[in-house]
mmCIF file of C-alpha atoms in Angstrom:
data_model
loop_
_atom_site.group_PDB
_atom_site.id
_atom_site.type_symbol
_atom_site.label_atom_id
_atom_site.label_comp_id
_atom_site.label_asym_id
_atom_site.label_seq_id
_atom_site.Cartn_x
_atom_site.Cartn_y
_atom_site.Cartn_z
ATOM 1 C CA UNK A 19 -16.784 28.536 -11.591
ATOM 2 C CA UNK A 20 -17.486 28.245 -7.948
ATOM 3 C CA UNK A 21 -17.268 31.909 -6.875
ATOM 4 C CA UNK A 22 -17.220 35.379 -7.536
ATOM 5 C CA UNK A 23 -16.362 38.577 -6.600
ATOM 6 C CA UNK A 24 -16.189 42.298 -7.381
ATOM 7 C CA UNK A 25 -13.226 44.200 -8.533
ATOM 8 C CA UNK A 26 -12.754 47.882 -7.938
ATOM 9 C CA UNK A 27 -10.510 50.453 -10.507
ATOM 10 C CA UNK A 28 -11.169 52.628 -7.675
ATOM 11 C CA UNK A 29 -12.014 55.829 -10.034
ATOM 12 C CA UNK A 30 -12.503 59.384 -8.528
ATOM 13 C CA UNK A 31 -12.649 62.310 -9.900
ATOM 14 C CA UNK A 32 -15.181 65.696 -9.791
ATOM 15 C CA UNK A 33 -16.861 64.805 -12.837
ATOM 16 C CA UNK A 34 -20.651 65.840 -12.890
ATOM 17 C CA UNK A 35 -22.767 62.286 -12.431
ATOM 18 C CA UNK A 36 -20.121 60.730 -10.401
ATOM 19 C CA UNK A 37 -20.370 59.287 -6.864
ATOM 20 C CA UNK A 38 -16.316 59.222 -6.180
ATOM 21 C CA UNK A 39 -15.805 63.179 -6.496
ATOM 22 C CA UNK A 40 -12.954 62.185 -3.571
ATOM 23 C CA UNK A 41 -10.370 59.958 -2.908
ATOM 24 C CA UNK A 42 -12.434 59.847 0.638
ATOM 25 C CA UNK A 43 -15.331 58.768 -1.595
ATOM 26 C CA UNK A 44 -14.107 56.236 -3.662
ATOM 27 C CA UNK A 45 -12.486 54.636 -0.057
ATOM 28 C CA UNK A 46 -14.838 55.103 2.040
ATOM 29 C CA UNK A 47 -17.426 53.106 -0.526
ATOM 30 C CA UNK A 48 -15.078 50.349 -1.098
ATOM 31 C CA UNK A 49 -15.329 49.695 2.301
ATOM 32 C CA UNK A 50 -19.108 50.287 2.607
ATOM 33 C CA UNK A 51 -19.086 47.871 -0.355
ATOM 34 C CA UNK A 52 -17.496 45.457 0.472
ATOM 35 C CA UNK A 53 -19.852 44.767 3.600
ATOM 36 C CA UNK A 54 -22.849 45.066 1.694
ATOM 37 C CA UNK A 55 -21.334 42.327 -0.807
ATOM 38 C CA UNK A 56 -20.460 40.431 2.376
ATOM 39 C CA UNK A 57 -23.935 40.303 3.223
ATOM 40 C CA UNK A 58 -25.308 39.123 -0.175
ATOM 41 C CA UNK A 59 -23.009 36.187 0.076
ATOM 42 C CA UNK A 60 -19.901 37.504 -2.422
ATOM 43 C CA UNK A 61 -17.033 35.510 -2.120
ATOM 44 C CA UNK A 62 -14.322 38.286 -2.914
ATOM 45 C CA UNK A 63 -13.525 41.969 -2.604
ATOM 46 C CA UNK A 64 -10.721 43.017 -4.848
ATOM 47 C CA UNK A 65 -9.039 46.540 -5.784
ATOM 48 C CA UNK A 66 -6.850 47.483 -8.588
ATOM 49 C CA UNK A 67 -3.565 49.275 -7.921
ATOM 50 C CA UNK A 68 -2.094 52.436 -9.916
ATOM 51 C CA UNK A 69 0.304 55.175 -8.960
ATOM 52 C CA UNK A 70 0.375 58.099 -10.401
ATOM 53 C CA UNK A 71 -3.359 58.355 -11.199
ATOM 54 C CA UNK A 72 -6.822 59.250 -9.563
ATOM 55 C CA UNK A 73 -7.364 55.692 -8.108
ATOM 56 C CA UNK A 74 -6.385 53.587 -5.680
ATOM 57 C CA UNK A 75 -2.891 53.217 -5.324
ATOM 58 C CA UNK A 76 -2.067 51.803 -1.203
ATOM 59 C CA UNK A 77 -4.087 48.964 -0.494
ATOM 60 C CA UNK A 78 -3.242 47.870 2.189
ATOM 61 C CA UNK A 79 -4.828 49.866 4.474
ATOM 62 C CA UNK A 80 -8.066 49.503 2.507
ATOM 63 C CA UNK A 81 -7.892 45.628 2.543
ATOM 64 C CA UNK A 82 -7.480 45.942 6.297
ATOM 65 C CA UNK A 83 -10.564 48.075 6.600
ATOM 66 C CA UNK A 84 -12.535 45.895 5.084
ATOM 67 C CA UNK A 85 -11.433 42.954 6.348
ATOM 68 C CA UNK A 86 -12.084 44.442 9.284
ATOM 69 C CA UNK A 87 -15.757 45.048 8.616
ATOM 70 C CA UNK A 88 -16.906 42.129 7.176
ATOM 71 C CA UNK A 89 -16.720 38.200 8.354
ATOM 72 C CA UNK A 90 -16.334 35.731 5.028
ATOM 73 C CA UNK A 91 -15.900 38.004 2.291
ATOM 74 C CA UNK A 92 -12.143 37.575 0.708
ATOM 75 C CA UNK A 93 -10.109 40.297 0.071
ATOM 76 C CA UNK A 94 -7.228 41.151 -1.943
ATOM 77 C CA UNK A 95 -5.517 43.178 -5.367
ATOM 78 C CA UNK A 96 -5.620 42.702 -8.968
ATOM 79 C CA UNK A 97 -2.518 43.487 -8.996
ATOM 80 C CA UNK A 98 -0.026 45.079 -6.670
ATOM 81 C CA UNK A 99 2.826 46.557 -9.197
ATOM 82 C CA UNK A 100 6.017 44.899 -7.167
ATOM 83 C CA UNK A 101 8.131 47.388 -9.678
ATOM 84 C CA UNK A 102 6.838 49.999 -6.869
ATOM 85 C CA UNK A 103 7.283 47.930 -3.818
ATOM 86 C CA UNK A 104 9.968 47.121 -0.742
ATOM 87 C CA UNK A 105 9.253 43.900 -0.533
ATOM 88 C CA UNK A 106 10.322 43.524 3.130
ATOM 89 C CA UNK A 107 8.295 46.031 4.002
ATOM 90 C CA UNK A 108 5.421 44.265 1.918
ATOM 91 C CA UNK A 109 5.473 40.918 3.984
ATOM 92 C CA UNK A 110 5.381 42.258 6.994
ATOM 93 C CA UNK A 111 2.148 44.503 5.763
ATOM 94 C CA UNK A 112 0.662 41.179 4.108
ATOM 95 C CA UNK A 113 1.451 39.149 7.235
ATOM 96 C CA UNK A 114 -0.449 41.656 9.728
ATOM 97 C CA UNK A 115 -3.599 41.845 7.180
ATOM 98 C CA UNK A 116 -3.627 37.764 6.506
ATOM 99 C CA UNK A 117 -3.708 37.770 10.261
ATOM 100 C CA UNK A 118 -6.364 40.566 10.774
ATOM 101 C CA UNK A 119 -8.338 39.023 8.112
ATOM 102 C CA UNK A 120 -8.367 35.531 9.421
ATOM 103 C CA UNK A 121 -6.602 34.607 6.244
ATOM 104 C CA UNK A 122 -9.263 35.716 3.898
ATOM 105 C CA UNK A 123 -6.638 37.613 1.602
ATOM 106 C CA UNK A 124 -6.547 36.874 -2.325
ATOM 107 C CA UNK A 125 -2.991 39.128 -2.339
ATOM 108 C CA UNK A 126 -2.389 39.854 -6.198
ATOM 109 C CA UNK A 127 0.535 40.705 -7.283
ATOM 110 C CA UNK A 128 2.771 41.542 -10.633
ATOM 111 C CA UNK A 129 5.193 43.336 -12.588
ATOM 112 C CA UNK A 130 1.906 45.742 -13.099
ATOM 113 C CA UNK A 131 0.588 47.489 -15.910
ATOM 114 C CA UNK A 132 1.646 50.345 -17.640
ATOM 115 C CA UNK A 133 1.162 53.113 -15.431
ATOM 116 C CA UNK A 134 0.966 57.334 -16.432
ATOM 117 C CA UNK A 135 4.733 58.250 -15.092
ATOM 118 C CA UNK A 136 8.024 57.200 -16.896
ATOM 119 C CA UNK A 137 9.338 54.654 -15.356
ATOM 120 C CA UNK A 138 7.742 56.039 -12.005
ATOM 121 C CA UNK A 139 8.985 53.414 -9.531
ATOM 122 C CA UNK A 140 12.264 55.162 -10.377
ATOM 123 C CA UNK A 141 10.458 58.415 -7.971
ATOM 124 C CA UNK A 142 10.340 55.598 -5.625
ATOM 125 C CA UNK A 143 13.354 55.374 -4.932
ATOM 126 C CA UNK A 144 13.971 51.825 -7.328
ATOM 127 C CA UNK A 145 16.369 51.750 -9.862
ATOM 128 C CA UNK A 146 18.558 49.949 -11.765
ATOM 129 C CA UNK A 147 16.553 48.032 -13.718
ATOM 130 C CA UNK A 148 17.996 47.127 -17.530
ATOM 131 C CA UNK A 149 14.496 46.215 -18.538
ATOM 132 C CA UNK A 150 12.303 49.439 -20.106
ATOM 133 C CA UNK A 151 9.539 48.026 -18.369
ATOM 134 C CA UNK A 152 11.229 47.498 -15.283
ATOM 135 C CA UNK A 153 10.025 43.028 -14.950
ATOM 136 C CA UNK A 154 13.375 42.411 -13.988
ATOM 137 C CA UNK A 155 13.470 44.394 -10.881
ATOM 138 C CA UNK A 156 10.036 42.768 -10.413
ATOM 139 C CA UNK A 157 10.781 39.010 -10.352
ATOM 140 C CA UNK A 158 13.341 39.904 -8.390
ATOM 141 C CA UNK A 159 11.639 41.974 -5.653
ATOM 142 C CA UNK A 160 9.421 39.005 -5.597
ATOM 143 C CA UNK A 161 11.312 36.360 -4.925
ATOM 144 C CA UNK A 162 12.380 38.309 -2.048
ATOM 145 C CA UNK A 163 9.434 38.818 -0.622
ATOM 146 C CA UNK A 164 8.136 34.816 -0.877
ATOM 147 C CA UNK A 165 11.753 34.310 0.968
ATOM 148 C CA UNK A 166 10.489 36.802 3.629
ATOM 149 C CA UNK A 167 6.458 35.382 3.908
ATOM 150 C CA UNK A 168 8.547 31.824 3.725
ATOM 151 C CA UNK A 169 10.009 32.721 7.011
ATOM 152 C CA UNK A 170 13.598 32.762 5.596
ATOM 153 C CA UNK A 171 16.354 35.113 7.213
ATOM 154 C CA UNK A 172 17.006 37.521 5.243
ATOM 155 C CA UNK A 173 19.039 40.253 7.362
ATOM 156 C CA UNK A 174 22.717 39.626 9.462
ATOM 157 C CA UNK A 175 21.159 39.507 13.522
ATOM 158 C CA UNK A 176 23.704 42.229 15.371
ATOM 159 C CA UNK A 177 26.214 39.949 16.839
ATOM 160 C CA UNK A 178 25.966 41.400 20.166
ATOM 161 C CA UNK A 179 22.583 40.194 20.534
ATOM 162 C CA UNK A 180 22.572 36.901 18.786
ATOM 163 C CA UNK A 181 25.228 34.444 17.841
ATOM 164 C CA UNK A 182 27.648 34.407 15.304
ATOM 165 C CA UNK A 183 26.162 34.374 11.391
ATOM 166 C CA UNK A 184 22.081 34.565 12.771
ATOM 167 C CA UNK A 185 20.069 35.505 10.089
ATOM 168 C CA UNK A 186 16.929 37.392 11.152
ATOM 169 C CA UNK A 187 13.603 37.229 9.392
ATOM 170 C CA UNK A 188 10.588 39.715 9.476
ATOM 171 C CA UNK A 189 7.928 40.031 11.594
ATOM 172 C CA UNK A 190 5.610 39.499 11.866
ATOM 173 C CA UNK A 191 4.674 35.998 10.012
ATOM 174 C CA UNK A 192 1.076 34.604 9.431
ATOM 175 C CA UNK A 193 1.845 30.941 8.520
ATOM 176 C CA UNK A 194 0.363 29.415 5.076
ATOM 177 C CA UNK A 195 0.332 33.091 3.368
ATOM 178 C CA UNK A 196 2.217 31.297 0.664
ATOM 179 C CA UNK A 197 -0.795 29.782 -0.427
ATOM 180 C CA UNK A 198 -2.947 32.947 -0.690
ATOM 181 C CA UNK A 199 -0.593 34.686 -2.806
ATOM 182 C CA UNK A 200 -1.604 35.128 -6.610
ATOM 183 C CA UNK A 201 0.321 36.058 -9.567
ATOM 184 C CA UNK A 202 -0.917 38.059 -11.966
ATOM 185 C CA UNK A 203 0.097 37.088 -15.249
ATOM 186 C CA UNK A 204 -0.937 38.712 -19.106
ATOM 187 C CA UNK A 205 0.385 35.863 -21.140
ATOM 188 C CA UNK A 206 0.817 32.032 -21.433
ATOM 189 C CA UNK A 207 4.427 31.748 -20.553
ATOM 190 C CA UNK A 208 4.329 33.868 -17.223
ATOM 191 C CA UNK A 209 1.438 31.394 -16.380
ATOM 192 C CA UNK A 210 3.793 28.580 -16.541
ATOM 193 C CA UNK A 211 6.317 30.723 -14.653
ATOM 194 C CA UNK A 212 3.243 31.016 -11.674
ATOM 195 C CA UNK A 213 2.531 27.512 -11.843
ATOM 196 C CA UNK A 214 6.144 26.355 -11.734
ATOM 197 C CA UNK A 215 6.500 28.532 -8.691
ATOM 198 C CA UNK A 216 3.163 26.828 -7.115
ATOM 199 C CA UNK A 217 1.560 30.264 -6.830
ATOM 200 C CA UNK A 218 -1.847 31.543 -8.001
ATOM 201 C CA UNK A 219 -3.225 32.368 -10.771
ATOM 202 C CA UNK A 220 -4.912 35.723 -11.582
ATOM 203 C CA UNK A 221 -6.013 36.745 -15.361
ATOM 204 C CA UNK A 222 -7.870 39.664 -16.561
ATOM 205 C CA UNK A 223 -10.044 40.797 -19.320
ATOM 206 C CA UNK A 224 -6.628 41.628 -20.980
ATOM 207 C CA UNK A 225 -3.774 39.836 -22.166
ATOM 208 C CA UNK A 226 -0.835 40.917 -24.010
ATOM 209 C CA UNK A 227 -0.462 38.561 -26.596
ATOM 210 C CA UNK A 228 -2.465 37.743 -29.422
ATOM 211 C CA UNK A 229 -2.839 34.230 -30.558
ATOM 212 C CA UNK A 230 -5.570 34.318 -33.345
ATOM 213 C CA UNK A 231 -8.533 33.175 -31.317
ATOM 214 C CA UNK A 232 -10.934 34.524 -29.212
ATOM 215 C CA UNK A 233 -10.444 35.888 -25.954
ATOM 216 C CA UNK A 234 -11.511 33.279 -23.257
ATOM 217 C CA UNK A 235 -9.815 30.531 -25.793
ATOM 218 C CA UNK A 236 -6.813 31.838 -25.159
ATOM 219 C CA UNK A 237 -7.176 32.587 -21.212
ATOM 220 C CA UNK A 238 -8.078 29.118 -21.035
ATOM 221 C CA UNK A 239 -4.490 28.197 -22.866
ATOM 222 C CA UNK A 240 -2.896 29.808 -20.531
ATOM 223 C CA UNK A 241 -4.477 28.476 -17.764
ATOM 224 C CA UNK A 242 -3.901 24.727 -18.702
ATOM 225 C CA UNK A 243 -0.118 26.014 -19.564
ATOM 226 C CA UNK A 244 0.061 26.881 -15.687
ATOM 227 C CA UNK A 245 -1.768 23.754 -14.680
ATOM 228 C CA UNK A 246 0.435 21.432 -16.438
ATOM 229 C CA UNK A 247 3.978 23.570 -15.222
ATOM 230 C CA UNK A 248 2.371 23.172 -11.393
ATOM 231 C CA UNK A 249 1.999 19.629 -12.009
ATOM 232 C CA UNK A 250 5.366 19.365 -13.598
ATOM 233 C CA UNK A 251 7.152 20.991 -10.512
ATOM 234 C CA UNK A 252 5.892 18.826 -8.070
ATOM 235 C CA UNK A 253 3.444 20.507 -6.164
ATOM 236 C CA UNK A 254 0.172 19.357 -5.080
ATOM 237 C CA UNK A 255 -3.504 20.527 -3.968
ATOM 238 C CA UNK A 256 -6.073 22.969 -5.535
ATOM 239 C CA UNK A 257 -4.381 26.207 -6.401
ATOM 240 C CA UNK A 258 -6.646 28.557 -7.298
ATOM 241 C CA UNK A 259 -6.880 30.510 -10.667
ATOM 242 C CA UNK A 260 -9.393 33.538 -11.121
ATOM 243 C CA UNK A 261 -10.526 35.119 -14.086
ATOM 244 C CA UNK A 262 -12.048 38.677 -14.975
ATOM 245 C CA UNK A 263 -15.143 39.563 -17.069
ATOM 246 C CA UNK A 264 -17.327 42.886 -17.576
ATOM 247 C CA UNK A 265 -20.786 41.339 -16.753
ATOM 248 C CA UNK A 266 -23.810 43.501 -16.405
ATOM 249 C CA UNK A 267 -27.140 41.671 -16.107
ATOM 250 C CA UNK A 268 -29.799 43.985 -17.475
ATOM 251 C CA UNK A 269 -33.023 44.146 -15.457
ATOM 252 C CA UNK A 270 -33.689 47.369 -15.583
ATOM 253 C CA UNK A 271 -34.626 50.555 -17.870
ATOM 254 C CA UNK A 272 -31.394 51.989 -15.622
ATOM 255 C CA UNK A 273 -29.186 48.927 -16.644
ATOM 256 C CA UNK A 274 -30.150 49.317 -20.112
ATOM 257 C CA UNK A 275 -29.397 52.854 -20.461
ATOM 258 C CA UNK A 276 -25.680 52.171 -18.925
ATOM 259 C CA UNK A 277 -24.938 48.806 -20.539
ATOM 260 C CA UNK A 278 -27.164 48.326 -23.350
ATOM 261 C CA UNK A 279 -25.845 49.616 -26.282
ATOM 262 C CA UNK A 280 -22.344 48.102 -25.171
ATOM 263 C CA UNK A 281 -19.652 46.350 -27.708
ATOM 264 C CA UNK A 282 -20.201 42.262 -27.593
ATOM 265 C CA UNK A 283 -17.004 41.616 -29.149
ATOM 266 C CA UNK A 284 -12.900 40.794 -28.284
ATOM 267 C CA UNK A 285 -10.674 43.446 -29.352
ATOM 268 C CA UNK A 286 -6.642 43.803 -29.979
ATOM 269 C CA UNK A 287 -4.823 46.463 -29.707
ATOM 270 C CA UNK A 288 -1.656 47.761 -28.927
ATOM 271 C CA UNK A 289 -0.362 47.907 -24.912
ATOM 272 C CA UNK A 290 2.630 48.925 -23.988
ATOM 273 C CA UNK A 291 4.378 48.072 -26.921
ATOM 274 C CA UNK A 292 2.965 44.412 -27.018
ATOM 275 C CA UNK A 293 -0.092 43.618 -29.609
ATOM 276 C CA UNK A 294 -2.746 42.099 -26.476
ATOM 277 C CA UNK A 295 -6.418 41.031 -26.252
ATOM 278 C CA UNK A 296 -8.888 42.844 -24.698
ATOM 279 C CA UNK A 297 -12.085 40.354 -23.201
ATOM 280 C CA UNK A 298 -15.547 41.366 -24.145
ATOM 281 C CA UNK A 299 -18.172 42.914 -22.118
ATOM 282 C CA UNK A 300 -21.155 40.944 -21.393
ATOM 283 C CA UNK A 301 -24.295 42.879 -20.861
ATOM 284 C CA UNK A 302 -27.887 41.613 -21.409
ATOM 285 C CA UNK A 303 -30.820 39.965 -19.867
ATOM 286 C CA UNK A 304 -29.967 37.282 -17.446
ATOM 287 C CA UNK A 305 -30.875 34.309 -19.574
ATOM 288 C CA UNK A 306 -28.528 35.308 -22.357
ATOM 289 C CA UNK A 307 -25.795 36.188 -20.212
ATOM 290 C CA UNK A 308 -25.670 32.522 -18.121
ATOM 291 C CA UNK A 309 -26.012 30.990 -22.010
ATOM 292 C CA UNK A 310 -22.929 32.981 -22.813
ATOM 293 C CA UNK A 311 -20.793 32.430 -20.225
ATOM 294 C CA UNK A 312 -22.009 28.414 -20.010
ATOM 295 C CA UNK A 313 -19.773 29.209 -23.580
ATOM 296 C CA UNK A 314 -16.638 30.853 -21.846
ATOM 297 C CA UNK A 315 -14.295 28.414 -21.738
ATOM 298 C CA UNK A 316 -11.828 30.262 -19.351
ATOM 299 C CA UNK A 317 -15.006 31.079 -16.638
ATOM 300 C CA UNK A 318 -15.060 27.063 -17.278
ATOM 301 C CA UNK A 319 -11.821 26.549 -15.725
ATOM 302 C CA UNK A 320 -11.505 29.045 -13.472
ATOM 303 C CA UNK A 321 -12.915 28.823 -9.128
ATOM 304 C CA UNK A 322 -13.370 32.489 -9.039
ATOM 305 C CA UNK A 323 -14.817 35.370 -11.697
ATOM 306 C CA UNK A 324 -14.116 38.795 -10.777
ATOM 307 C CA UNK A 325 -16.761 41.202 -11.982
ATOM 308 C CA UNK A 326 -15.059 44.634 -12.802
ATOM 309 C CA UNK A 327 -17.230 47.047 -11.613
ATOM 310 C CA UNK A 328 -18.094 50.922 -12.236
ATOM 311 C CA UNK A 329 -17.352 51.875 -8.900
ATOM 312 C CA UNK A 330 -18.473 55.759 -9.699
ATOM 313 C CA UNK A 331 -21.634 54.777 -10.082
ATOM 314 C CA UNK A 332 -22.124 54.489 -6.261
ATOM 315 C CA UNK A 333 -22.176 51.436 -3.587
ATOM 316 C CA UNK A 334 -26.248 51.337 -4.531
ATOM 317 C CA UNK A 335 -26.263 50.398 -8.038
ATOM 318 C CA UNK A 336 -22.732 48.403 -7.688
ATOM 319 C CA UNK A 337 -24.026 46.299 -4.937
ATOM 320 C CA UNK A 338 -27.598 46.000 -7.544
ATOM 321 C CA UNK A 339 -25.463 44.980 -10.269
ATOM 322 C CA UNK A 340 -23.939 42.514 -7.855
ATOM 323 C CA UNK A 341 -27.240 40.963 -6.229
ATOM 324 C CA UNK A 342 -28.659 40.712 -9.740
ATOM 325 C CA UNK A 343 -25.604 38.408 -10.687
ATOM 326 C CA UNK A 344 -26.353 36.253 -7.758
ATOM 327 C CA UNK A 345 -29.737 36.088 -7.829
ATOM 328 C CA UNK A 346 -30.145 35.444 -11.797
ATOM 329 C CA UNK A 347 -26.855 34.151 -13.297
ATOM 330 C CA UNK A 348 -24.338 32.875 -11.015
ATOM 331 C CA UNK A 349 -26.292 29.799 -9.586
ATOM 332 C CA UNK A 350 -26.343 28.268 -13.234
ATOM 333 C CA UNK A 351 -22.212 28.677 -13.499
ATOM 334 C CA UNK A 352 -22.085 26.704 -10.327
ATOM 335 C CA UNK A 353 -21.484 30.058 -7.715
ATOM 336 C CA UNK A 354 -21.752 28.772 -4.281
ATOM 337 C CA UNK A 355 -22.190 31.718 -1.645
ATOM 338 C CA UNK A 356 -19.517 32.402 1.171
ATOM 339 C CA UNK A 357 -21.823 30.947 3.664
ATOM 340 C CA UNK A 358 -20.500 27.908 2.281
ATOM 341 C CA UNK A 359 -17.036 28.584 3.436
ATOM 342 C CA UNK A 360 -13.837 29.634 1.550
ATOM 343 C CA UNK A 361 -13.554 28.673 -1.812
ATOM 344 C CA UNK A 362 -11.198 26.462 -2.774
ATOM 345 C CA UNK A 363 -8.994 25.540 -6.155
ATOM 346 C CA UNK A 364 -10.138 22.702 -8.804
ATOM 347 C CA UNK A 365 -7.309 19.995 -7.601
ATOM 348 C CA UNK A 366 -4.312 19.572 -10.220
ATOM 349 C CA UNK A 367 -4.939 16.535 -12.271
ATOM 350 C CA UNK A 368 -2.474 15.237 -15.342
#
């Protein structure tokens, strides 16, 4: 590990005890949050995206706030469904943030998780898919979309303003987004599918496959699995690869009366009609916690961790649980802050 961030759900809802009561308030905060994580030397600030639901659903008019606010911080998704997406439309938002950011963007993106409608991209206006789940009209939407960040023409020019057969592209362009986009992938062979493709890697605390062992054993299979299949294509550098825990340091009587009496163990269940594993939560005092994850053979392999975070407990005690990562656990992992500059990828090696 060489950095981490925070990711956002982006709750709200008037529940009694809870700092998002508002859509306004759980924006607002991620904003406010992501400066104060700025200042503490956080490499990222990520947001989850769901539709249908009281959470954050368009980000990228929150990425651009905060990008916007704040001067190394990264920002980005974890994930953007692309079942729910123009992707035209997409690049040119994703060009005009990269560029507004300085290229600071981690932009996340996948065939998404189950979400509360039926088949709700269909509302959107998408159809046509043959797949329940809709990851054909995905891959597909996203290939179009790297064609249009690539520059490519994708649209006949009018042929009374340019000359025969032009093929326009959008605009605008912000050149070398390609390399901050990330695929979010839930099992070992869409990893290989990323790495073949010479994108990102993003993994979460679940996956939706079950392999027999635990958790971060088999994140870090499917990490080597996208590795080897970037090495295999060709491609060279440091791509990066981030992971995603539940880690909450307790150094408090108020830490231990929200994360004490927490499960310690991996789970599997049943997701969307695929038997998946759901990563532990790590609570506990600091000591234990860098001893654990020193174990976590996934955080191993990985640049960046993304702490999920319980963003309705307020920008106070999120940005707490944040400085007490960096000031007690991190530095043993190997966290360098982003005054060091951006973070990059382990480089492929055979």
């Amino acid at each position: 590990m060489k950095a981490f961030g925070f990711l956002s759900f982006g709750h709200y809802a008037p529940f009694r005890g809870s700092q998002t009561q508002s859509a306004k308030d759980m924006i607002l905060q991620t904003v406010d949050l992501a400066v104060g994580a700025d200042e503490l030397g956080v490499n990222g600030a990520y947001v989850r995206v769901h539709h249908f639901a009281p959470q954050q659903a368009s980000p990228i008019p929150l990425l651009t706030a905060m990008a916007a606010r704040t001067q190394r911080i990264e920002v980005g998704t974890g994930v953007i469904d692309m079942r729910y997406e123009n992707p035209l439309y997409l690049a040119e938002e994703a060009a005009a943030l990269d560029i507004i950011a300085g290229n600071r963007i981690a932009l996340g993106i996948s065939r998404g998780s189950p979400e509360p409608a039926v088949r709700g991209y269909e509302a959107f206006g998408y159809t046509g898919s043959a797949d329940p789940r809709g990851a054909d009209m995905a891959r597909e939407k996203f290939a179009l979309f790297l064609r249009a960040i690539d520059g490519e023409g994708v649209a006949d020019g009018d042929p009374h303003q340019f000359p025969h057969g032009t093929r326009l592209p959008v605009e605008p362009r912000s050149p070398g987004l390609r390399e901050r986009i990330w695929w979010g992938s839930g099992t070992r062979d869409t990893a290989e599918w990323a790495g073949k493709l010479g994108l990102n890697l993003m993994s979460s605390t679940l996956l939706t496959e079950d392999a027999g062992v635990p958790f971060h054993e088999l994140q870090r299979q499917q990490i080597d699995r996208y590795r080897a299949a970037y090495l295999a294509a060709g491609h060279t550098g440091s791509p990066r690869v981030s992971v995603s825990r539940s880690v909450f340091p307790i150094v408090s009587s108020r830490d231990a009366m929200y994360f004490g009496s927490r499960p310690d163990g991996d789970q599997v269940g049943i997701i969307d009609g695929f038997r998946s594993t759901f990563g532990k939560t790590y609570a506990g005092e600091p000591d234990e916690l860098v001893e654990e994850l020193l174990k976590d053979s996934a955080v191993a392999a990985a640049d960046t961790v993304m702490l999920t975070i319980p963003n309705q407990l307020g920008v106070e005690y999120n940005l707490h649980i944040l400085e007490t990562f960096a000031e007690h656990v991190a530095p043993a992992l190997g966290w360098k802050p982003n005054t060091d500059g951006p973070v990059e990828g382990y480089p492929a090696r055979a």
